[in-house]
């Protein structure tokens, strides 16, 4: 087993290989590169690339839809007869495939046209081609363009050691603040996902928000809220004796169906892991079957073991995330109950979010930490934007998401550092996030983009 000091990234290993035998890369004849040279060849090349990208993206998204619909069938929430139409005739899958396909077509068309016209293969070609290809986002519905544009733009951020974990923590700090204090700034679908994952009902969260903001809580109102969730006799007794303006809503009003904070935290961890097991299992399995088919065929047991381990880590990560947040929530109440403090600021719930997210993210693999950070960052920025917009500190710009996508793709396609991070030998990965399943779907687009580093030329096919 390699120690952390001995581990190296794929880029480091590639650099070491090039240093050992640079001639095999530096003396490549450009005539051997299968790149189109005439307008007809460029058009055919772009159409083929776009069609290939469409089929791959459409097939992957439809496959994910198929797996999740199958889970609904197993749970008797849907009919088996509709599984094919719901998966492969789904508008979301077609639009997603269309966006990736159009991106591939425009990128290849513009990049190769500029290369032939200018007789140069430099970063300017990537800049212009990426900006034009970013218009492919128009294939998606308007309400999804902002999410995708934010996801792509967020990937232009430069990383440093544990920067992904720090970024994830800062993003979750804003998200958890909005979750507890200003839920209107979150996407309704994402807020529902958080409610189901955290297992704290909406009515009880709003009681806490009302109390923190200085509102009065009547006994009738609080009892009516907890009666929906089968409260224990102890919880009912505590709520009946609660003053109209408590320092903080007691734990018994947040988890009224269980007495004891330790039992609540344990229940949270188990329930979250159980609920997310089929979801994370599908998300780890499908990309492996699509992108690593040969490796799976050669050693299925090893690949399935890695998938199972990744699924277990992801479930444990989210379970620990929810458990730590609940523990901080309860610990704060116990400190108030003991007379240690009377501090109950609304910003405290954002701080709780940073602590639980920054701590739990290290259960995930290193490569997934960055993706989780990139997934949460746009959600946090959107929430922050909504807050600023409500206070009239900023104004709305029409089609801003399209401009953002074009700028983001221009930066991604031209930046040497970003390309070196996204290229793994001959594979170019772009991450698009599924709004429905809250997961990352990886799409591979292939093109002939040379990366020059230390006078070494690598051709990514």
Short mmCIF file of C-alpha atoms in Angstrom, two decimals:
data_model
loop_
_atom_site.label_atom_id
_atom_site.label_comp_id
_atom_site.label_asym_id
_atom_site.label_seq_id
_atom_site.Cartn_x
_atom_site.Cartn_y
_atom_site.Cartn_z
CA UNK A 1 0.00 0.00 0.00
CA UNK A 2 1.37 3.39 -0.99
CA UNK A 3 1.64 6.08 1.61
CA UNK A 4 0.12 9.51 0.87
CA UNK A 5 3.62 10.80 0.10
CA UNK A 6 4.18 8.02 -2.44
CA UNK A 7 0.87 8.45 -4.26
CA UNK A 8 0.95 10.45 -7.46
CA UNK A 9 -1.67 11.84 -9.78
CA UNK A 10 -2.19 10.60 -13.32
CA UNK A 11 -0.57 13.81 -14.57
CA UNK A 12 2.55 13.22 -12.45
CA UNK A 13 2.84 9.68 -13.75
CA UNK A 14 2.40 10.94 -17.31
CA UNK A 15 5.15 13.55 -16.83
CA UNK A 16 7.49 10.88 -15.47
CA UNK A 17 6.78 8.69 -18.49
CA UNK A 18 7.47 11.56 -20.87
CA UNK A 19 10.77 12.32 -19.14
CA UNK A 20 11.85 8.68 -19.46
CA UNK A 21 10.96 8.44 -23.15
CA UNK A 22 10.09 11.85 -24.61
CA UNK A 23 10.96 10.98 -28.18
CA UNK A 24 7.80 8.92 -28.67
CA UNK A 25 5.72 12.04 -28.06
CA UNK A 26 7.87 14.87 -29.37
CA UNK A 27 8.60 13.27 -32.72
CA UNK A 28 5.03 12.56 -33.72
CA UNK A 29 4.43 13.50 -37.33
CA UNK A 30 1.44 15.81 -37.62
CA UNK A 31 0.47 13.93 -40.79
CA UNK A 32 -0.27 10.92 -38.61
CA UNK A 33 -2.89 12.88 -36.67
CA UNK A 34 -6.29 12.02 -38.17
CA UNK A 35 -7.38 15.65 -38.37
CA UNK A 36 -9.65 17.01 -41.14
CA UNK A 37 -8.09 19.46 -43.59
CA UNK A 38 -10.79 20.37 -46.14
CA UNK A 39 -14.20 21.98 -45.50
CA UNK A 40 -15.94 18.72 -46.41
CA UNK A 41 -13.76 16.69 -44.04
CA UNK A 42 -14.31 19.25 -41.27
CA UNK A 43 -18.10 19.09 -41.71
CA UNK A 44 -18.17 15.27 -41.75
CA UNK A 45 -15.84 15.14 -38.75
CA UNK A 46 -18.02 17.58 -36.78
CA UNK A 47 -21.24 15.73 -37.63
CA UNK A 48 -19.79 12.38 -36.65
CA UNK A 49 -18.40 13.78 -33.42
CA UNK A 50 -21.68 15.47 -32.55
CA UNK A 51 -23.66 12.32 -33.29
CA UNK A 52 -21.29 10.22 -31.17
CA UNK A 53 -21.51 12.69 -28.29
CA UNK A 54 -25.31 12.75 -28.55
CA UNK A 55 -25.63 8.96 -28.48
CA UNK A 56 -23.26 8.65 -25.52
CA UNK A 57 -24.94 11.39 -23.48
CA UNK A 58 -28.45 10.29 -24.37
CA UNK A 59 -27.66 6.65 -23.63
CA UNK A 60 -26.08 7.45 -20.28
CA UNK A 61 -28.89 9.72 -19.13
CA UNK A 62 -31.54 7.28 -20.34
CA UNK A 63 -29.68 4.46 -18.57
CA UNK A 64 -29.70 6.38 -15.29
CA UNK A 65 -33.42 7.09 -15.76
CA UNK A 66 -33.97 3.37 -16.41
CA UNK A 67 -32.23 2.37 -13.17
CA UNK A 68 -34.15 4.85 -11.06
CA UNK A 69 -37.47 3.92 -12.67
CA UNK A 70 -36.67 0.27 -11.99
CA UNK A 71 -36.22 1.14 -8.32
CA UNK A 72 -39.67 2.73 -8.36
CA UNK A 73 -41.09 -0.45 -9.90
CA UNK A 74 -39.46 -2.57 -7.20
CA UNK A 75 -40.99 -0.31 -4.57
CA UNK A 76 -44.38 -0.65 -6.37
CA UNK A 77 -44.57 3.06 -7.08
CA UNK A 78 -44.63 2.68 -10.88
CA UNK A 79 -45.70 0.18 -13.55
CA UNK A 80 -43.14 -2.02 -15.30
CA UNK A 81 -44.92 -1.66 -18.65
CA UNK A 82 -43.97 2.04 -18.83
CA UNK A 83 -40.28 1.65 -18.04
CA UNK A 84 -38.97 1.89 -21.62
CA UNK A 85 -41.06 4.91 -22.60
CA UNK A 86 -40.32 6.67 -19.31
CA UNK A 87 -36.59 6.08 -19.70
CA UNK A 88 -35.84 6.36 -23.43
CA UNK A 89 -38.64 8.66 -24.58
CA UNK A 90 -37.91 11.05 -21.77
CA UNK A 91 -37.60 14.69 -22.84
CA UNK A 92 -34.87 15.30 -20.28
CA UNK A 93 -32.65 12.59 -21.80
CA UNK A 94 -33.21 13.91 -25.33
CA UNK A 95 -32.44 17.50 -24.34
CA UNK A 96 -29.37 16.42 -22.41
CA UNK A 97 -28.08 14.39 -25.33
CA UNK A 98 -28.88 17.25 -27.69
CA UNK A 99 -26.92 19.72 -25.60
CA UNK A 100 -23.83 17.50 -25.48
CA UNK A 101 -24.19 16.58 -29.16
CA UNK A 102 -24.50 20.19 -30.29
CA UNK A 103 -21.56 21.13 -28.09
CA UNK A 104 -19.41 18.46 -29.72
CA UNK A 105 -20.50 19.48 -33.20
CA UNK A 106 -19.87 23.20 -32.69
CA UNK A 107 -16.59 22.64 -30.91
CA UNK A 108 -15.14 20.42 -33.63
CA UNK A 109 -16.50 22.59 -36.42
CA UNK A 110 -15.19 25.91 -35.13
CA UNK A 111 -11.90 24.59 -33.70
CA UNK A 112 -10.88 22.75 -36.87
CA UNK A 113 -12.11 25.54 -39.15
CA UNK A 114 -9.98 28.09 -37.33
CA UNK A 115 -7.01 25.73 -37.34
CA UNK A 116 -7.21 25.31 -41.11
CA UNK A 117 -7.97 28.99 -41.82
CA UNK A 118 -5.24 30.38 -39.54
CA UNK A 119 -2.81 27.51 -40.11
CA UNK A 120 -2.24 27.56 -36.37
CA UNK A 121 -3.27 25.26 -33.55
CA UNK A 122 -3.10 27.51 -30.52
CA UNK A 123 -5.17 28.54 -27.52
CA UNK A 124 -7.12 31.16 -29.45
CA UNK A 125 -8.85 28.40 -31.40
CA UNK A 126 -9.93 26.77 -28.16
CA UNK A 127 -11.11 30.09 -26.74
CA UNK A 128 -13.37 30.92 -29.68
CA UNK A 129 -14.56 27.35 -30.24
CA UNK A 130 -15.39 26.92 -26.56
CA UNK A 131 -17.36 30.17 -26.47
CA UNK A 132 -19.37 29.24 -29.57
CA UNK A 133 -19.94 25.67 -28.37
CA UNK A 134 -21.29 27.05 -25.11
CA UNK A 135 -24.41 28.09 -27.03
CA UNK A 136 -25.40 24.42 -26.91
CA UNK A 137 -26.95 25.15 -23.54
CA UNK A 138 -29.94 26.56 -25.44
CA UNK A 139 -31.00 22.94 -26.02
CA UNK A 140 -31.91 22.72 -22.34
CA UNK A 141 -34.96 24.22 -20.68
CA UNK A 142 -34.57 27.73 -19.37
CA UNK A 143 -34.92 26.71 -15.72
CA UNK A 144 -32.02 24.25 -16.04
CA UNK A 145 -29.64 26.53 -17.93
CA UNK A 146 -28.67 28.49 -14.82
CA UNK A 147 -27.73 25.32 -12.91
CA UNK A 148 -25.63 23.95 -15.77
CA UNK A 149 -23.97 27.32 -16.43
CA UNK A 150 -23.03 27.64 -12.77
CA UNK A 151 -21.66 24.10 -12.70
CA UNK A 152 -19.42 24.73 -15.70
CA UNK A 153 -18.31 28.16 -14.54
CA UNK A 154 -17.44 26.83 -11.10
CA UNK A 155 -14.96 24.41 -12.67
CA UNK A 156 -12.67 27.28 -13.58
CA UNK A 157 -11.63 27.65 -9.93
CA UNK A 158 -7.98 26.90 -9.12
CA UNK A 159 -7.42 24.20 -6.49
CA UNK A 160 -4.96 24.04 -3.61
CA UNK A 161 -4.41 21.42 -0.92
CA UNK A 162 -7.76 20.48 0.63
CA UNK A 163 -9.25 23.39 -1.29
CA UNK A 164 -12.04 21.13 -2.50
CA UNK A 165 -13.02 20.28 1.09
CA UNK A 166 -12.84 23.95 2.13
CA UNK A 167 -14.90 25.02 -0.86
CA UNK A 168 -17.46 22.32 -0.09
CA UNK A 169 -17.66 23.51 3.50
CA UNK A 170 -18.15 27.16 2.53
CA UNK A 171 -20.83 26.22 -0.01
CA UNK A 172 -22.67 24.06 2.52
CA UNK A 173 -22.49 26.86 5.06
CA UNK A 174 -24.66 29.02 2.80
CA UNK A 175 -26.90 26.11 1.81
CA UNK A 176 -27.56 25.06 5.42
CA UNK A 177 -28.21 28.68 6.38
CA UNK A 178 -30.81 28.91 3.61
CA UNK A 179 -32.22 25.49 4.58
CA UNK A 180 -32.92 26.65 8.13
CA UNK A 181 -33.47 30.40 7.74
CA UNK A 182 -34.41 31.30 4.16
CA UNK A 183 -35.58 28.20 2.29
CA UNK A 184 -37.25 30.25 -0.47
CA UNK A 185 -33.80 30.92 -1.95
CA UNK A 186 -33.26 27.19 -2.62
CA UNK A 187 -34.63 25.28 -5.56
CA UNK A 188 -37.88 23.58 -4.42
CA UNK A 189 -36.72 20.19 -5.65
CA UNK A 190 -33.40 20.49 -3.86
CA UNK A 191 -35.09 21.70 -0.67
CA UNK A 192 -37.41 18.66 -0.75
CA UNK A 193 -34.33 16.45 -1.18
CA UNK A 194 -32.75 18.05 1.89
CA UNK A 195 -35.91 17.56 3.93
CA UNK A 196 -36.00 13.85 3.06
CA UNK A 197 -32.27 13.39 3.63
CA UNK A 198 -32.03 15.31 6.93
CA UNK A 199 -35.36 13.87 8.13
CA UNK A 200 -36.42 17.07 9.89
CA UNK A 201 -39.94 18.05 8.76
CA UNK A 202 -40.58 21.41 7.15
CA UNK A 203 -43.04 22.53 9.85
CA UNK A 204 -40.51 22.01 12.64
CA UNK A 205 -37.78 23.85 10.74
CA UNK A 206 -40.09 26.82 10.29
CA UNK A 207 -40.86 26.85 14.00
CA UNK A 208 -37.15 27.23 14.70
CA UNK A 209 -36.80 29.94 12.05
CA UNK A 210 -39.70 31.89 13.52
CA UNK A 211 -38.17 31.68 17.00
CA UNK A 212 -34.68 32.74 15.86
CA UNK A 213 -36.14 35.74 14.03
CA UNK A 214 -37.92 36.89 17.20
CA UNK A 215 -41.43 35.61 16.56
CA UNK A 216 -43.73 34.34 19.29
CA UNK A 217 -44.49 30.62 19.50
CA UNK A 218 -47.84 29.81 21.07
CA UNK A 219 -48.36 26.48 22.79
CA UNK A 220 -51.22 25.62 20.42
CA UNK A 221 -49.08 26.33 17.35
CA UNK A 222 -46.14 24.23 18.55
CA UNK A 223 -48.31 21.33 19.70
CA UNK A 224 -50.17 21.34 16.38
CA UNK A 225 -46.84 21.13 14.55
CA UNK A 226 -45.43 18.19 16.52
CA UNK A 227 -48.70 16.22 16.69
CA UNK A 228 -48.26 15.30 13.03
CA UNK A 229 -45.17 13.25 13.88
CA UNK A 230 -46.34 11.00 16.73
CA UNK A 231 -44.58 12.79 19.62
CA UNK A 232 -43.59 10.99 22.79
CA UNK A 233 -45.30 11.94 26.08
CA UNK A 234 -42.07 13.60 27.23
CA UNK A 235 -41.94 15.77 24.10
CA UNK A 236 -45.56 16.84 24.57
CA UNK A 237 -44.89 17.76 28.20
CA UNK A 238 -41.83 19.86 27.29
CA UNK A 239 -43.71 21.72 24.55
CA UNK A 240 -46.68 22.41 26.83
CA UNK A 241 -44.36 24.09 29.35
CA UNK A 242 -42.37 26.00 26.71
CA UNK A 243 -42.55 29.82 27.04
CA UNK A 244 -43.83 32.01 24.23
CA UNK A 245 -40.34 33.42 23.55
CA UNK A 246 -37.86 30.61 24.32
CA UNK A 247 -34.14 31.21 23.90
CA UNK A 248 -34.19 28.33 21.40
CA UNK A 249 -36.73 25.75 20.32
CA UNK A 250 -35.97 22.66 22.45
CA UNK A 251 -34.79 19.36 21.00
CA UNK A 252 -38.15 17.79 21.86
CA UNK A 253 -39.78 20.06 19.26
CA UNK A 254 -37.21 19.18 16.58
CA UNK A 255 -37.27 15.37 16.97
CA UNK A 256 -40.50 14.81 18.94
CA UNK A 257 -40.85 11.15 17.92
CA UNK A 258 -37.62 10.10 19.73
CA UNK A 259 -36.49 10.93 23.26
CA UNK A 260 -32.75 11.48 23.55
CA UNK A 261 -30.29 13.23 21.26
CA UNK A 262 -27.93 10.23 20.96
CA UNK A 263 -30.76 7.96 19.84
CA UNK A 264 -31.83 10.62 17.32
CA UNK A 265 -28.34 10.90 15.85
CA UNK A 266 -28.04 7.11 15.51
CA UNK A 267 -31.46 6.95 13.85
CA UNK A 268 -30.44 9.70 11.42
CA UNK A 269 -27.28 7.87 10.35
CA UNK A 270 -29.01 4.52 9.79
CA UNK A 271 -32.01 5.97 7.96
CA UNK A 272 -29.92 8.17 5.68
CA UNK A 273 -27.61 5.30 4.72
CA UNK A 274 -30.57 3.03 4.01
CA UNK A 275 -32.31 5.64 1.89
CA UNK A 276 -29.22 6.55 -0.15
CA UNK A 277 -27.89 3.02 -0.70
CA UNK A 278 -29.87 2.31 -3.91
CA UNK A 279 -29.23 5.84 -5.20
CA UNK A 280 -25.48 5.82 -4.70
CA UNK A 281 -25.29 2.19 -5.82
CA UNK A 282 -26.81 3.15 -9.16
CA UNK A 283 -24.63 6.22 -9.55
CA UNK A 284 -21.43 4.25 -8.94
CA UNK A 285 -22.48 1.27 -11.07
CA UNK A 286 -23.77 2.94 -14.26
CA UNK A 287 -20.64 5.03 -15.06
CA UNK A 288 -18.47 1.97 -14.48
CA UNK A 289 -20.51 -0.10 -16.95
CA UNK A 290 -20.50 2.69 -19.54
CA UNK A 291 -16.91 3.93 -19.35
CA UNK A 292 -14.98 0.95 -18.00
CA UNK A 293 -16.62 -1.94 -19.81
CA UNK A 294 -13.34 -3.61 -20.75
CA UNK A 295 -11.98 -3.43 -17.21
CA UNK A 296 -15.26 -4.83 -15.87
CA UNK A 297 -15.16 -7.71 -18.37
CA UNK A 298 -11.58 -8.62 -17.41
CA UNK A 299 -12.05 -8.46 -13.64
CA UNK A 300 -15.74 -8.16 -12.67
CA UNK A 301 -15.17 -9.12 -9.03
CA UNK A 302 -12.54 -6.42 -8.52
CA UNK A 303 -14.61 -3.74 -10.26
CA UNK A 304 -17.76 -4.64 -8.34
CA UNK A 305 -15.78 -4.58 -5.09
CA UNK A 306 -14.55 -1.07 -5.87
CA UNK A 307 -18.11 -0.02 -6.71
CA UNK A 308 -19.42 -1.47 -3.45
CA UNK A 309 -16.68 0.30 -1.47
CA UNK A 310 -17.40 3.60 -3.22
CA UNK A 311 -21.11 3.21 -2.52
CA UNK A 312 -20.44 2.48 1.15
CA UNK A 313 -18.19 5.55 1.43
CA UNK A 314 -20.78 7.80 -0.19
CA UNK A 315 -23.55 6.53 2.07
CA UNK A 316 -21.36 6.95 5.15
CA UNK A 317 -20.42 10.46 4.04
CA UNK A 318 -24.01 11.66 3.77
CA UNK A 319 -25.01 9.79 6.93
CA UNK A 320 -22.18 11.42 8.90
CA UNK A 321 -23.02 14.80 7.36
CA UNK A 322 -26.62 14.66 8.61
CA UNK A 323 -25.65 13.14 11.97
CA UNK A 324 -23.04 15.81 12.75
CA UNK A 325 -25.44 18.60 11.89
CA UNK A 326 -28.08 17.09 14.16
CA UNK A 327 -25.54 16.62 16.95
CA UNK A 328 -24.48 20.28 16.78
CA UNK A 329 -28.11 21.33 16.78
CA UNK A 330 -28.82 19.28 19.91
CA UNK A 331 -25.55 20.22 21.64
CA UNK A 332 -26.41 23.90 21.25
CA UNK A 333 -29.80 23.27 22.88
CA UNK A 334 -28.21 21.36 25.74
CA UNK A 335 -25.75 24.21 26.38
CA UNK A 336 -28.66 26.66 26.56
CA UNK A 337 -30.58 24.28 28.83
CA UNK A 338 -27.54 24.05 31.12
CA UNK A 339 -27.27 27.84 31.32
CA UNK A 340 -23.87 27.98 29.61
CA UNK A 341 -25.04 30.36 26.88
CA UNK A 342 -28.07 32.23 25.58
CA UNK A 343 -26.61 32.86 22.12
CA UNK A 344 -28.90 31.76 19.26
CA UNK A 345 -27.99 33.68 16.11
CA UNK A 346 -29.31 32.72 12.67
CA UNK A 347 -25.75 32.61 11.37
CA UNK A 348 -24.96 29.85 13.85
CA UNK A 349 -26.87 27.35 11.68
CA UNK A 350 -24.67 28.20 8.73
CA UNK A 351 -21.58 27.62 10.88
CA UNK A 352 -22.97 24.22 11.86
CA UNK A 353 -23.21 23.43 8.16
CA UNK A 354 -19.56 24.29 7.58
CA UNK A 355 -18.36 22.08 10.44
CA UNK A 356 -20.38 19.00 9.46
CA UNK A 357 -19.61 19.29 5.74
CA UNK A 358 -15.87 19.99 6.06
CA UNK A 359 -15.52 17.07 8.47
CA UNK A 360 -17.60 14.46 6.64
CA UNK A 361 -16.29 15.16 3.11
CA UNK A 362 -13.01 13.37 3.90
CA UNK A 363 -14.88 10.06 3.91
CA UNK A 364 -15.30 10.45 0.16
CA UNK A 365 -12.58 9.70 -2.37
CA UNK A 366 -10.38 12.62 -3.35
CA UNK A 367 -11.71 12.78 -6.91
CA UNK A 368 -15.30 12.99 -5.67
CA UNK A 369 -14.62 15.78 -3.18
CA UNK A 370 -14.02 18.26 -5.96
CA UNK A 371 -17.16 17.18 -7.78
CA UNK A 372 -19.26 17.54 -4.63
CA UNK A 373 -17.77 20.97 -4.04
CA UNK A 374 -18.48 21.97 -7.64
CA UNK A 375 -22.02 20.65 -7.30
CA UNK A 376 -22.80 22.55 -4.11
CA UNK A 377 -21.06 25.81 -5.02
CA UNK A 378 -23.58 26.93 -7.68
CA UNK A 379 -26.49 26.09 -5.35
CA UNK A 380 -24.92 28.24 -2.65
CA UNK A 381 -24.19 31.08 -5.08
CA UNK A 382 -27.74 30.95 -6.41
CA UNK A 383 -29.11 31.17 -2.87
CA UNK A 384 -26.79 34.07 -2.09
CA UNK A 385 -27.83 35.75 -5.35
CA UNK A 386 -31.51 35.40 -4.38
CA UNK A 387 -30.84 37.03 -1.01
CA UNK A 388 -29.01 39.94 -2.65
CA UNK A 389 -31.74 40.27 -5.27
CA UNK A 390 -34.42 40.37 -2.55
CA UNK A 391 -32.55 43.26 -0.94
CA UNK A 392 -32.25 44.96 -4.37
CA UNK A 393 -28.47 45.00 -4.26
CA UNK A 394 -28.19 43.46 -7.75
CA UNK A 395 -30.37 43.38 -10.89
CA UNK A 396 -31.41 40.69 -13.39
CA UNK A 397 -29.64 40.30 -16.76
CA UNK A 398 -31.58 38.55 -19.52
CA UNK A 399 -29.92 35.38 -20.94
CA UNK A 400 -27.07 35.78 -18.48
CA UNK A 401 -26.84 31.98 -18.11
CA UNK A 402 -26.07 31.62 -21.84
CA UNK A 403 -23.29 34.20 -21.62
CA UNK A 404 -21.95 32.52 -18.49
CA UNK A 405 -21.85 29.14 -20.24
CA UNK A 406 -20.00 30.55 -23.24
CA UNK A 407 -17.42 32.27 -21.04
CA UNK A 408 -17.00 29.16 -18.89
CA UNK A 409 -16.49 26.87 -21.86
CA UNK A 410 -14.06 29.32 -23.45
CA UNK A 411 -11.96 29.28 -20.27
CA UNK A 412 -12.19 25.50 -19.92
CA UNK A 413 -11.20 24.83 -23.52
CA UNK A 414 -8.32 27.31 -23.61
CA UNK A 415 -6.78 27.00 -20.15
CA UNK A 416 -3.68 24.79 -20.14
CA UNK A 417 -3.96 24.12 -16.42
CA UNK A 418 -7.64 23.23 -16.65
CA UNK A 419 -7.08 20.99 -19.63
CA UNK A 420 -4.28 19.19 -17.84
CA UNK A 421 -6.63 18.65 -14.94
CA UNK A 422 -9.48 17.42 -17.14
CA UNK A 423 -7.44 15.34 -19.59
CA UNK A 424 -6.54 11.84 -18.57
CA UNK A 425 -4.16 10.76 -21.34
CA UNK A 426 -6.59 10.63 -24.28
CA UNK A 427 -9.95 11.26 -22.59
CA UNK A 428 -11.68 14.60 -22.11
CA UNK A 429 -14.32 14.68 -19.41
CA UNK A 430 -16.96 17.32 -18.90
CA UNK A 431 -19.15 17.10 -15.84
CA UNK A 432 -22.83 17.84 -16.13
CA UNK A 433 -24.99 17.49 -13.06
CA UNK A 434 -28.39 15.86 -12.98
CA UNK A 435 -30.85 18.14 -11.27
CA UNK A 436 -33.28 15.33 -10.63
CA UNK A 437 -30.99 12.76 -9.06
CA UNK A 438 -28.54 15.17 -7.38
CA UNK A 439 -25.59 13.32 -8.84
CA UNK A 440 -22.76 13.84 -11.26
CA UNK A 441 -22.97 12.32 -14.73
CA UNK A 442 -19.70 12.21 -16.63
CA UNK A 443 -19.76 12.61 -20.41
CA UNK A 444 -16.67 12.02 -22.53
CA UNK A 445 -16.17 14.20 -25.60
CA UNK A 446 -13.27 13.31 -27.87
CA UNK A 447 -11.44 15.75 -30.08
CA UNK A 448 -7.99 16.39 -31.44
CA UNK A 449 -6.73 18.97 -28.98
CA UNK A 450 -2.96 19.16 -28.45
CA UNK A 451 -1.68 20.07 -25.02
CA UNK A 452 1.78 21.58 -24.93
CA UNK A 453 3.72 21.35 -21.70
CA UNK A 454 7.48 21.65 -21.39
CA UNK A 455 7.79 21.45 -25.20
CA UNK A 456 6.06 18.05 -25.20
CA UNK A 457 3.03 17.53 -27.40
CA UNK A 458 0.26 15.17 -26.42
CA UNK A 459 -2.56 14.48 -28.82
CA UNK A 460 -5.91 13.72 -27.19
CA UNK A 461 -8.05 11.74 -29.58
#
